[in-house]
mmCIF file of C-alpha atoms in Angstrom:
data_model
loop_
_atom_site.group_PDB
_atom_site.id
_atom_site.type_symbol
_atom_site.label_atom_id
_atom_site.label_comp_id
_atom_site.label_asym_id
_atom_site.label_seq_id
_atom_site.Cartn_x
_atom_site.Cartn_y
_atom_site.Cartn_z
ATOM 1 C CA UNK S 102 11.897 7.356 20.000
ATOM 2 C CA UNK S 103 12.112 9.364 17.152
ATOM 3 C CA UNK S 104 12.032 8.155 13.245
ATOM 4 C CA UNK S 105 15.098 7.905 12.043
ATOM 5 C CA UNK S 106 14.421 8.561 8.013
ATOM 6 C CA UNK S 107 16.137 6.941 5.422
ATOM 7 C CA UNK S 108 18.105 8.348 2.631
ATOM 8 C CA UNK S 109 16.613 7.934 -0.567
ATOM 9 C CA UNK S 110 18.079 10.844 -2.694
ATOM 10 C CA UNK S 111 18.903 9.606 -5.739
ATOM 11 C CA UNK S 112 16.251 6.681 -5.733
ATOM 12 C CA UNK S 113 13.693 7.041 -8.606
ATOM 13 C CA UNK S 114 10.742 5.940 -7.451
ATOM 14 C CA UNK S 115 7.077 5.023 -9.407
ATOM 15 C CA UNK S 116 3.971 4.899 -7.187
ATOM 16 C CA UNK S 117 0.322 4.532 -9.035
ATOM 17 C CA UNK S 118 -2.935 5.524 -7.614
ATOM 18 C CA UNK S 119 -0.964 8.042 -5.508
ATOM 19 C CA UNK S 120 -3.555 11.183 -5.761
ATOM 20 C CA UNK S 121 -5.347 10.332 -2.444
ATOM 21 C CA UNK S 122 -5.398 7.282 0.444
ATOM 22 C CA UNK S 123 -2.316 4.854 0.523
ATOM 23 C CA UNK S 124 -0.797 6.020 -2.235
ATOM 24 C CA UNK S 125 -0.411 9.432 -1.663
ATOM 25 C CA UNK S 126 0.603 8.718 1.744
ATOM 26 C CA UNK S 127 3.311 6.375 0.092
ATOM 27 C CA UNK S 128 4.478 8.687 -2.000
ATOM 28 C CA UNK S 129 4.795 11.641 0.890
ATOM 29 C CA UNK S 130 6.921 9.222 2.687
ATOM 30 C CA UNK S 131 9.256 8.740 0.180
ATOM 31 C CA UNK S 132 9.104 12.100 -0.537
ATOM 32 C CA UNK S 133 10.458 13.069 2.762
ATOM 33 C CA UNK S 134 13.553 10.283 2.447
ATOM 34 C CA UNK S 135 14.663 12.972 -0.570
ATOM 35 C CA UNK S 136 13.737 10.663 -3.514
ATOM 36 C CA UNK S 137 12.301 11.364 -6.510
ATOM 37 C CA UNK S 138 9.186 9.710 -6.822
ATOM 38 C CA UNK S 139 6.371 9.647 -10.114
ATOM 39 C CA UNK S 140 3.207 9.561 -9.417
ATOM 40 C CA UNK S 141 -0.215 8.731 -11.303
ATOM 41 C CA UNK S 142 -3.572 8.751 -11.193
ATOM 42 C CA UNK S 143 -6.524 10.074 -13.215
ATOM 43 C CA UNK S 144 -6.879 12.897 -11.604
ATOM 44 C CA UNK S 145 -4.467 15.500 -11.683
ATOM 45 C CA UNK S 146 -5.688 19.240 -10.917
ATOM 46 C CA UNK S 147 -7.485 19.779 -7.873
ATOM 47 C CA UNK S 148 -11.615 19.744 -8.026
ATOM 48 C CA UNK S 149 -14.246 19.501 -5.325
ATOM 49 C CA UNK S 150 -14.630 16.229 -4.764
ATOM 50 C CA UNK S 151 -15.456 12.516 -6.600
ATOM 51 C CA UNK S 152 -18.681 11.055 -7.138
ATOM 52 C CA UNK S 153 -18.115 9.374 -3.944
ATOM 53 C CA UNK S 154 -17.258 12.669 -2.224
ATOM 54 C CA UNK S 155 -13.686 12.341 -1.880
ATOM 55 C CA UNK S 156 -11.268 15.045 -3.118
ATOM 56 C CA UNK S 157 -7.818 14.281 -4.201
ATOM 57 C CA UNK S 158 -5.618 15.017 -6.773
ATOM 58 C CA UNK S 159 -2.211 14.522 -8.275
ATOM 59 C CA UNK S 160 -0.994 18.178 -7.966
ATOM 60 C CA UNK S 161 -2.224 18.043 -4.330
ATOM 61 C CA UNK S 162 0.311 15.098 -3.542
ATOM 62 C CA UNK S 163 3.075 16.849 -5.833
ATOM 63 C CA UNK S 164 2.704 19.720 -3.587
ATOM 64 C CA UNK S 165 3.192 17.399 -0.177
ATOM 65 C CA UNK S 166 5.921 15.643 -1.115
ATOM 66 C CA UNK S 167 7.802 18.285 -2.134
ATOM 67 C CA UNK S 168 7.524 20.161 0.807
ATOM 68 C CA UNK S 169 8.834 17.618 2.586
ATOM 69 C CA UNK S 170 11.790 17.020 0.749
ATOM 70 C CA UNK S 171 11.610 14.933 -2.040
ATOM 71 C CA UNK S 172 10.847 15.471 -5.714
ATOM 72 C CA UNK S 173 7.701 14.545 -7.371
ATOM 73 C CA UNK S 174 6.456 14.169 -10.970
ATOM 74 C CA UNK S 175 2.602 13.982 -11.421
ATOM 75 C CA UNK S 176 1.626 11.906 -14.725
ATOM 76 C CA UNK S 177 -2.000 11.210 -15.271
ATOM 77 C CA UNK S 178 -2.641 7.960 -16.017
ATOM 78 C CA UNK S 179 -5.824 5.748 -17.017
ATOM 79 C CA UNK S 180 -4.018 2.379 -15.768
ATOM 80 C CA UNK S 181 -6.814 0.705 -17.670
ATOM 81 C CA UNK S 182 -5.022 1.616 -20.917
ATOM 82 C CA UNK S 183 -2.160 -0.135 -21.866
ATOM 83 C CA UNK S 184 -0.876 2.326 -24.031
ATOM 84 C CA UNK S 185 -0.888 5.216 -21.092
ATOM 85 C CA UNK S 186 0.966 3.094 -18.981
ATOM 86 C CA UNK S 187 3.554 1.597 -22.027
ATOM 87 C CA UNK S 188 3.966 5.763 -22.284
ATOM 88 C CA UNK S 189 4.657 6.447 -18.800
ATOM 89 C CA UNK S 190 7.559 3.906 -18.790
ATOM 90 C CA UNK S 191 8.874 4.914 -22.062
ATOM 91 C CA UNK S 192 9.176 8.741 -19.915
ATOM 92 C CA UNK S 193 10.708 7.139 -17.286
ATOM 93 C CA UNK S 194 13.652 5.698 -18.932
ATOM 94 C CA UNK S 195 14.076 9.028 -21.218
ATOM 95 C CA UNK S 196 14.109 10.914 -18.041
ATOM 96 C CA UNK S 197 15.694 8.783 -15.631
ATOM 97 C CA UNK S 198 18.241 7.199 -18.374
ATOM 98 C CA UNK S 199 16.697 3.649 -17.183
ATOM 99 C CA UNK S 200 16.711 3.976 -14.025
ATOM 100 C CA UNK S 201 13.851 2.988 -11.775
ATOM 101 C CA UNK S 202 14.586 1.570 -7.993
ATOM 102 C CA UNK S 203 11.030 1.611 -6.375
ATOM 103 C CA UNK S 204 7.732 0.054 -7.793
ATOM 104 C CA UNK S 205 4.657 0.603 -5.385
ATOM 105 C CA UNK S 206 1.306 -1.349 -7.377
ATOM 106 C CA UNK S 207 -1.220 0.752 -5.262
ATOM 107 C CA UNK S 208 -3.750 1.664 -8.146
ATOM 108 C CA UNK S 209 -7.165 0.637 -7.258
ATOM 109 C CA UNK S 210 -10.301 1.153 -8.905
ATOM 110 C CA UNK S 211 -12.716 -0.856 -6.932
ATOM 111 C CA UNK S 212 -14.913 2.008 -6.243
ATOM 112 C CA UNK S 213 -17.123 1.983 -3.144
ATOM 113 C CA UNK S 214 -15.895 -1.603 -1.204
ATOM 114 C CA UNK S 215 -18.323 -0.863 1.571
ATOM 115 C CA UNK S 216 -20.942 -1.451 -0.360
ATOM 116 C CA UNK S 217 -22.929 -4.661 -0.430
ATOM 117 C CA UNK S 218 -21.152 -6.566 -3.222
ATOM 118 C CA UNK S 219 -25.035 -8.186 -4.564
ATOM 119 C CA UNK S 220 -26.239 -4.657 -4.676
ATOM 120 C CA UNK S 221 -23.170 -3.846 -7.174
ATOM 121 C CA UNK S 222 -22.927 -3.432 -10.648
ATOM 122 C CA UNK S 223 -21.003 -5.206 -13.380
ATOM 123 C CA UNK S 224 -18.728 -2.797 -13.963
ATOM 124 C CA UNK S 225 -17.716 -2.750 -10.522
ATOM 125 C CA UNK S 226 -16.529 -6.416 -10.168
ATOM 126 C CA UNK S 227 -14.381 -5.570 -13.264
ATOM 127 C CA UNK S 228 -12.949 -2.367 -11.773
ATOM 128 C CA UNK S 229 -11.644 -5.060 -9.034
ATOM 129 C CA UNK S 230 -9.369 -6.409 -11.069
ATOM 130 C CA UNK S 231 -7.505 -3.216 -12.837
ATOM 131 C CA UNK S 232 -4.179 -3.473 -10.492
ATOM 132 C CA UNK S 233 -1.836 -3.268 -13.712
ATOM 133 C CA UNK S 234 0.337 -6.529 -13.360
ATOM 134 C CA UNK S 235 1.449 -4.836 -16.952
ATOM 135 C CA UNK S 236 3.359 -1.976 -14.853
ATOM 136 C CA UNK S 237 5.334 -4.519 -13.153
ATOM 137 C CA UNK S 238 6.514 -6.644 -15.821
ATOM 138 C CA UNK S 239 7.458 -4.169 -17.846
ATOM 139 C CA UNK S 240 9.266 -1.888 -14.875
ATOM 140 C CA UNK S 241 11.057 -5.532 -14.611
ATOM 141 C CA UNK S 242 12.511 -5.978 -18.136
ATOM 142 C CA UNK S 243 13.865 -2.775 -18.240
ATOM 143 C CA UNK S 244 15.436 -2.179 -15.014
ATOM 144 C CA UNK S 245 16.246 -4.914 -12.068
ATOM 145 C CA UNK S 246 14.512 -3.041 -8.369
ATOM 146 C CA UNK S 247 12.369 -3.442 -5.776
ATOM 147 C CA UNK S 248 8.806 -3.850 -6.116
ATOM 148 C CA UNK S 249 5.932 -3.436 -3.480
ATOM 149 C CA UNK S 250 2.384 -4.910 -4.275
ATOM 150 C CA UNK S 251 -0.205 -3.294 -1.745
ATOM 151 C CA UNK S 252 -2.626 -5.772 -0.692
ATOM 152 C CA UNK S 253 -5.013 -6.356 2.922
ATOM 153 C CA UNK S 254 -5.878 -8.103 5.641
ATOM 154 C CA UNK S 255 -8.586 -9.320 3.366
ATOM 155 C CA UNK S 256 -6.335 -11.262 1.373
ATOM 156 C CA UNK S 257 -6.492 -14.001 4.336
ATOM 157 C CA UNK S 258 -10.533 -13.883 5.026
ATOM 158 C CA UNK S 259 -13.607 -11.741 4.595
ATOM 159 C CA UNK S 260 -13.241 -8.080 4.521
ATOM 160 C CA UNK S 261 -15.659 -5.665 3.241
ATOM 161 C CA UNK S 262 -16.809 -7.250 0.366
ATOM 162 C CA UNK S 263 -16.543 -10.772 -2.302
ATOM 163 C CA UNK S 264 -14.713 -8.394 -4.524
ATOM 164 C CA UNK S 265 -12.402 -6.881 -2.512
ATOM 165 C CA UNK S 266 -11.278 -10.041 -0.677
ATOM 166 C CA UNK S 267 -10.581 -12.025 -4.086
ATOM 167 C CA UNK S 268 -9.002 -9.164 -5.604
ATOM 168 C CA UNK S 269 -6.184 -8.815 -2.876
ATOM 169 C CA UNK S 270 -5.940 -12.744 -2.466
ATOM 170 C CA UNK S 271 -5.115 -12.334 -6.340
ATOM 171 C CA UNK S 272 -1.904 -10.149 -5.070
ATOM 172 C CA UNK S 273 -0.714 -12.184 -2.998
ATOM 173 C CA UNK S 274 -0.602 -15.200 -5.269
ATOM 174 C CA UNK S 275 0.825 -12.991 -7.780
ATOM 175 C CA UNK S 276 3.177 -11.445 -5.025
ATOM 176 C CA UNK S 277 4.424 -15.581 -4.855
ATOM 177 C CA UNK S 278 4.624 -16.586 -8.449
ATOM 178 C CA UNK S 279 6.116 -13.517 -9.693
ATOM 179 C CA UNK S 280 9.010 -14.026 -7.354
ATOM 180 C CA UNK S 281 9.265 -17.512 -8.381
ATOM 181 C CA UNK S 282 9.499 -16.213 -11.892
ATOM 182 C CA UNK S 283 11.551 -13.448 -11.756
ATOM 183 C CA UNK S 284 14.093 -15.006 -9.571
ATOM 184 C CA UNK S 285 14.642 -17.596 -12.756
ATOM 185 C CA UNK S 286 15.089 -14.405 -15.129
ATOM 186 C CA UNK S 287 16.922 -11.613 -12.891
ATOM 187 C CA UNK S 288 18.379 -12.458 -9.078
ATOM 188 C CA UNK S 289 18.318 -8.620 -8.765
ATOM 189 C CA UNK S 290 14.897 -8.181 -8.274
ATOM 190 C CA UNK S 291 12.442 -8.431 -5.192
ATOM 191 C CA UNK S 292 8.580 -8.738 -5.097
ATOM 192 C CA UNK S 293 6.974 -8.482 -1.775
ATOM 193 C CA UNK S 294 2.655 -7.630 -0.759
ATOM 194 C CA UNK S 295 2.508 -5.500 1.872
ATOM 195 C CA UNK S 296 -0.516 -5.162 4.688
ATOM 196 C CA UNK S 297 -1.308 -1.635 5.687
ATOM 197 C CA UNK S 298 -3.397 -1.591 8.913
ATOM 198 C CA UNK S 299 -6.584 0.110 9.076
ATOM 199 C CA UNK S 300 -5.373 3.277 7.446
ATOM 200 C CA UNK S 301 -6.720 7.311 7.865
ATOM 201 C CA UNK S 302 -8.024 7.655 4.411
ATOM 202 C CA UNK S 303 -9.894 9.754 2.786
ATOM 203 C CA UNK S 304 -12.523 7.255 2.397
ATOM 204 C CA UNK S 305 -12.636 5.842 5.927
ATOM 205 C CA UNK S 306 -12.412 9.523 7.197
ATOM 206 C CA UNK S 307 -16.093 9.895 5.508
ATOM 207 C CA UNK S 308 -17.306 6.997 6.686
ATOM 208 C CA UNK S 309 -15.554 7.183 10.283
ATOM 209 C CA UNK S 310 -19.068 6.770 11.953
ATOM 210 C CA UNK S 311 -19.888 3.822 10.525
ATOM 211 C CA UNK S 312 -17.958 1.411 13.195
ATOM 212 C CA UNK S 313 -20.226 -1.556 11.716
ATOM 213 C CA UNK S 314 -18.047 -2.079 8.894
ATOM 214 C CA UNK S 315 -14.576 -2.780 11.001
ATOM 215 C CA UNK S 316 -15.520 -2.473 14.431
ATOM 216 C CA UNK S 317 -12.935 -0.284 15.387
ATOM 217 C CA UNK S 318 -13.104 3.521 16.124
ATOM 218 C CA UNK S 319 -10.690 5.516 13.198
ATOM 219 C CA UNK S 320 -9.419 7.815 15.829
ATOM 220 C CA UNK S 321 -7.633 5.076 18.529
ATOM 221 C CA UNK S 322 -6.959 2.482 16.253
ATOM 222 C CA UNK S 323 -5.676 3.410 12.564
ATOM 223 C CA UNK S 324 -2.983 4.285 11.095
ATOM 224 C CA UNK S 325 -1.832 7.251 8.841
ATOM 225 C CA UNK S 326 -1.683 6.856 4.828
ATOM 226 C CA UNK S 327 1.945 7.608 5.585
ATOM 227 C CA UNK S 328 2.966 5.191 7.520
ATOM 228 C CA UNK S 329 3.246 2.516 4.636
ATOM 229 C CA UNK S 330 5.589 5.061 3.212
ATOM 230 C CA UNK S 331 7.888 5.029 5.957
ATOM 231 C CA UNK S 332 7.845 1.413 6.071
ATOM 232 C CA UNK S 333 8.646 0.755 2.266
ATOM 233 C CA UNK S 334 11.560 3.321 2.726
ATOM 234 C CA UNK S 335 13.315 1.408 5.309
ATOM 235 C CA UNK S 336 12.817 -1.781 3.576
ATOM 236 C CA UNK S 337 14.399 -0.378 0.322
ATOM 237 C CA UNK S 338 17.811 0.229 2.781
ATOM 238 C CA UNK S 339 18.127 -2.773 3.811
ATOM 239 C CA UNK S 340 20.785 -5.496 2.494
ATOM 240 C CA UNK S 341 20.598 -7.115 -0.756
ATOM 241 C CA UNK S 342 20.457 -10.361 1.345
ATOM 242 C CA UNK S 343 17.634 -9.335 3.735
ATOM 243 C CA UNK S 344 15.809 -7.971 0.565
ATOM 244 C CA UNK S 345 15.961 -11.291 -1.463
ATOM 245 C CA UNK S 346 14.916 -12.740 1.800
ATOM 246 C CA UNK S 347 11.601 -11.304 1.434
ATOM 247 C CA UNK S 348 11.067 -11.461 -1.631
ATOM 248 C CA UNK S 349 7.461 -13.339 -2.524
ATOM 249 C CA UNK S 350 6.700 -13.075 0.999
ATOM 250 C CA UNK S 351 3.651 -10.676 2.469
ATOM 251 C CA UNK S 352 4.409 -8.357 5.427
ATOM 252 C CA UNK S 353 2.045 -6.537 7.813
ATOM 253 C CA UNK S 354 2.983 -2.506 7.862
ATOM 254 C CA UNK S 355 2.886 -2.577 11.506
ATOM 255 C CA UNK S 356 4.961 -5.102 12.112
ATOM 256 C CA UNK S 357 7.924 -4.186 10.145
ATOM 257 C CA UNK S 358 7.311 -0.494 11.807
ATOM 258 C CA UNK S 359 7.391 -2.344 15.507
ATOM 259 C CA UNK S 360 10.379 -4.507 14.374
ATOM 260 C CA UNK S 361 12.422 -0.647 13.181
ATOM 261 C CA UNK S 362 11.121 1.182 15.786
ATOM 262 C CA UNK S 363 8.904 3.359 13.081
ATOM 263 C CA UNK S 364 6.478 5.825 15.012
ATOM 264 C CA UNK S 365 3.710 6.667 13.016
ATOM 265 C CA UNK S 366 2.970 10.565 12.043
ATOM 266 C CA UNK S 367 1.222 11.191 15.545
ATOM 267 C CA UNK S 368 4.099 9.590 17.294
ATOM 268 C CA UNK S 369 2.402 6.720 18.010
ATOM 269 C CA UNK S 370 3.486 3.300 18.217
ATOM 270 C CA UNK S 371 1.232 0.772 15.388
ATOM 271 C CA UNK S 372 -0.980 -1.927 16.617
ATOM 272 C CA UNK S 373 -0.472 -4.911 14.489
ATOM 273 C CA UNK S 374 -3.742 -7.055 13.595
ATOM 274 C CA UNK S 375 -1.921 -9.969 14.648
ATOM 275 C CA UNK S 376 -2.031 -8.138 18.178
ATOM 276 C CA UNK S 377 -4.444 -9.762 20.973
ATOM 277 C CA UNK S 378 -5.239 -6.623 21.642
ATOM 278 C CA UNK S 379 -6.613 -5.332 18.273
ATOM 279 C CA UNK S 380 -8.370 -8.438 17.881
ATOM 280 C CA UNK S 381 -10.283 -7.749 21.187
ATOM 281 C CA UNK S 382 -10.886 -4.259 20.150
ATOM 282 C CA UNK S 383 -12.474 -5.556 17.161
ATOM 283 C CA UNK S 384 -14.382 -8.176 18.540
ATOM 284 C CA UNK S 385 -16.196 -5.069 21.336
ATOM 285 C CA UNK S 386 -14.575 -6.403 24.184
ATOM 286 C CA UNK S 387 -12.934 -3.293 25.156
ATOM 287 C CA UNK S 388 -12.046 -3.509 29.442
ATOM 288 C CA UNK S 389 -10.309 -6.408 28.647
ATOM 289 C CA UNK S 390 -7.814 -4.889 25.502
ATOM 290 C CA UNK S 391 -6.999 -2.684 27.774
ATOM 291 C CA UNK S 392 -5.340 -4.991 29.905
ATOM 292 C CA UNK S 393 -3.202 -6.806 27.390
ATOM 293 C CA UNK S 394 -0.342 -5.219 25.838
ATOM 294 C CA UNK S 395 0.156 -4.287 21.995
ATOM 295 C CA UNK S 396 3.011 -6.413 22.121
ATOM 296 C CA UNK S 397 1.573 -9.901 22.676
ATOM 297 C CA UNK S 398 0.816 -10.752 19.013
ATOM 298 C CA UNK S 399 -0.727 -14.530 17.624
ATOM 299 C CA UNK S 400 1.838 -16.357 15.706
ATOM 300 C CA UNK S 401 2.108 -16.200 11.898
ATOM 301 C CA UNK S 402 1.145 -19.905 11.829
ATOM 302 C CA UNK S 403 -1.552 -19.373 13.920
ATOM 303 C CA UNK S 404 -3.544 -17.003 10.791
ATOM 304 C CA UNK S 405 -3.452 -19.993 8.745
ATOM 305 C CA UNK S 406 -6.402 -21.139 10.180
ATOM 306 C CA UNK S 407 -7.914 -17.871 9.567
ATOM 307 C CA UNK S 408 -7.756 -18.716 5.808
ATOM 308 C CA UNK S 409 -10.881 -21.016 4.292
ATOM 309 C CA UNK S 410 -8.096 -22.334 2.097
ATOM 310 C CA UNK S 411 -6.712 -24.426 4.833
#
């Protein structure tokens, strides 16, 4: 079944940390819904590659989204600075007369989360942390909208690193509260985490041969950077009812693309990580994932216990 793509002309969209992985792949499929999406990083002309040999750039994405349809506006931004980002929303309203629909808090600056997290620097369990809550609220006092907070898998137990797991537990509780709080201050806006998959990027592409660190081969069992795009498109359609409905709530990419019918780029269908079968994958047991269907998924309740919390 093919994708049936929103229409988001007209929609003014902002998505940070968009000049490679997720983000980019957010801001292509938004792009090719017709809206006009911003989007920031440091990095905006093209150059060989990063210190950790990925390439990437702002003028790259630019390029990608609007060839597929939409209309993009690069702005580099050091999210680290409070004044860059007060400036980027003081453009926004001058050019979009105060309009802004869709928030997507992707900027990351964790650096290398493969690495062993006692081998790490300082610096790097600071980096962890730079996720901008200060581009929400301030998105939020000027205009009422949607906004997406992209989080992991690792939000709910270990994954890659210390770091990296407290840093996306930290959106998800902020995911919570902040709908708690803004539904006090304006009933017009909704705050949801969302859980890509194991996602094609740039970074996992390098590092593709190094099953160790997910057990799971990038080629059968991944999804596309674009795929989250997709999925935050057809969200941003749906009711003002279903929307508030979400709101503080986390939801797993491939779930809401199984629940629309959302194929990803290569026309397949997403395996969920709630899925028996990509939990067999991942635990090596291979002849028998093959026999259970995608399909046959654990309960929500049932990842509770997955959580040292509980």
């Amino acid at each position: 079944m093919a994708n049936k793509i929103p229409d988001l002309r007209g929609y003014v969209c902002l998505v940070t940390g968009a000049s490679r992985g997720i983000g980019r792949g957010i801001a292509i499929g938004l792009g090719e819904c017709g809206a006009t999406v911003y989007i920031t990083a440091r990095t905006l002309k093209p150059k060989s590659e990063d210190n950790q040999g990925v390439s990437g750039s702002l003028e790259e994405t630019a390029e990608e989204v609007t060839a597929r349809g939409g209309v993009a506006i690069p702005v580099a931004v050091d999210h680290s600075d409070d004044s860059q980002v007060a400036n980027l929303f003081t453009r926004i309203r001058r050019e979009q007369k105060g309009r802004l629909d869709i928030l997507v808090n992707n900027v990351y600056a964790g650096g290398d989360a493969l690495a062993e997290h006692y081998k790490q620097q300082r610096s790097y369990w600071e980096l962890g942390s730079d996720e901008s809550p200060g581009v929400l609220w301030d998105s939020v006092n000027r205009r009422p909208g949607l906004i997406f907070n992209i989080s992991s898998f690792g939000g709910l137990q270990h994954l890659f690193t210390v770091v990296y797991g407290v840093g996306k537990c930290a959106i998800d509780r902020m995911t919570a509260d902040m709908a708690v709080e803004l539904k006090e201050r304006n009933k017009s806006v909704v705050v949801m985490s969302i859980w890509p998959g194991f996602v094609r990027t740039e970074q996992m592409k390098r590092l593709a041969g190094e099953t160790e660190v997910t057990g799971l081969d990038i080629n059968t069992h991944s999804e596309s950077p674009e795929l989250t795009g997709r999925v935050i498109a057809v969200i941003a359609k749906e009711s003002r009812k279903d929307l508030m409905a979400r709101s503080g709530r986390t939801f797993i990419v491939a779930d809401v693309a199984n629940n629309f019918g959302i194929r990803d780029i290569d026309g397949r269908t997403p395996v969920s990580f709630r899925s028996y079968k990509m939990i067999l994958h991942m635990e090596g047991r291979e002849r028998l994932a093959a026999l259970v269907p995608a399909s046959l998924k654990a309960p929500y309740p049932l990842l509770k216990p997955a959580s040292p919390r509980f």
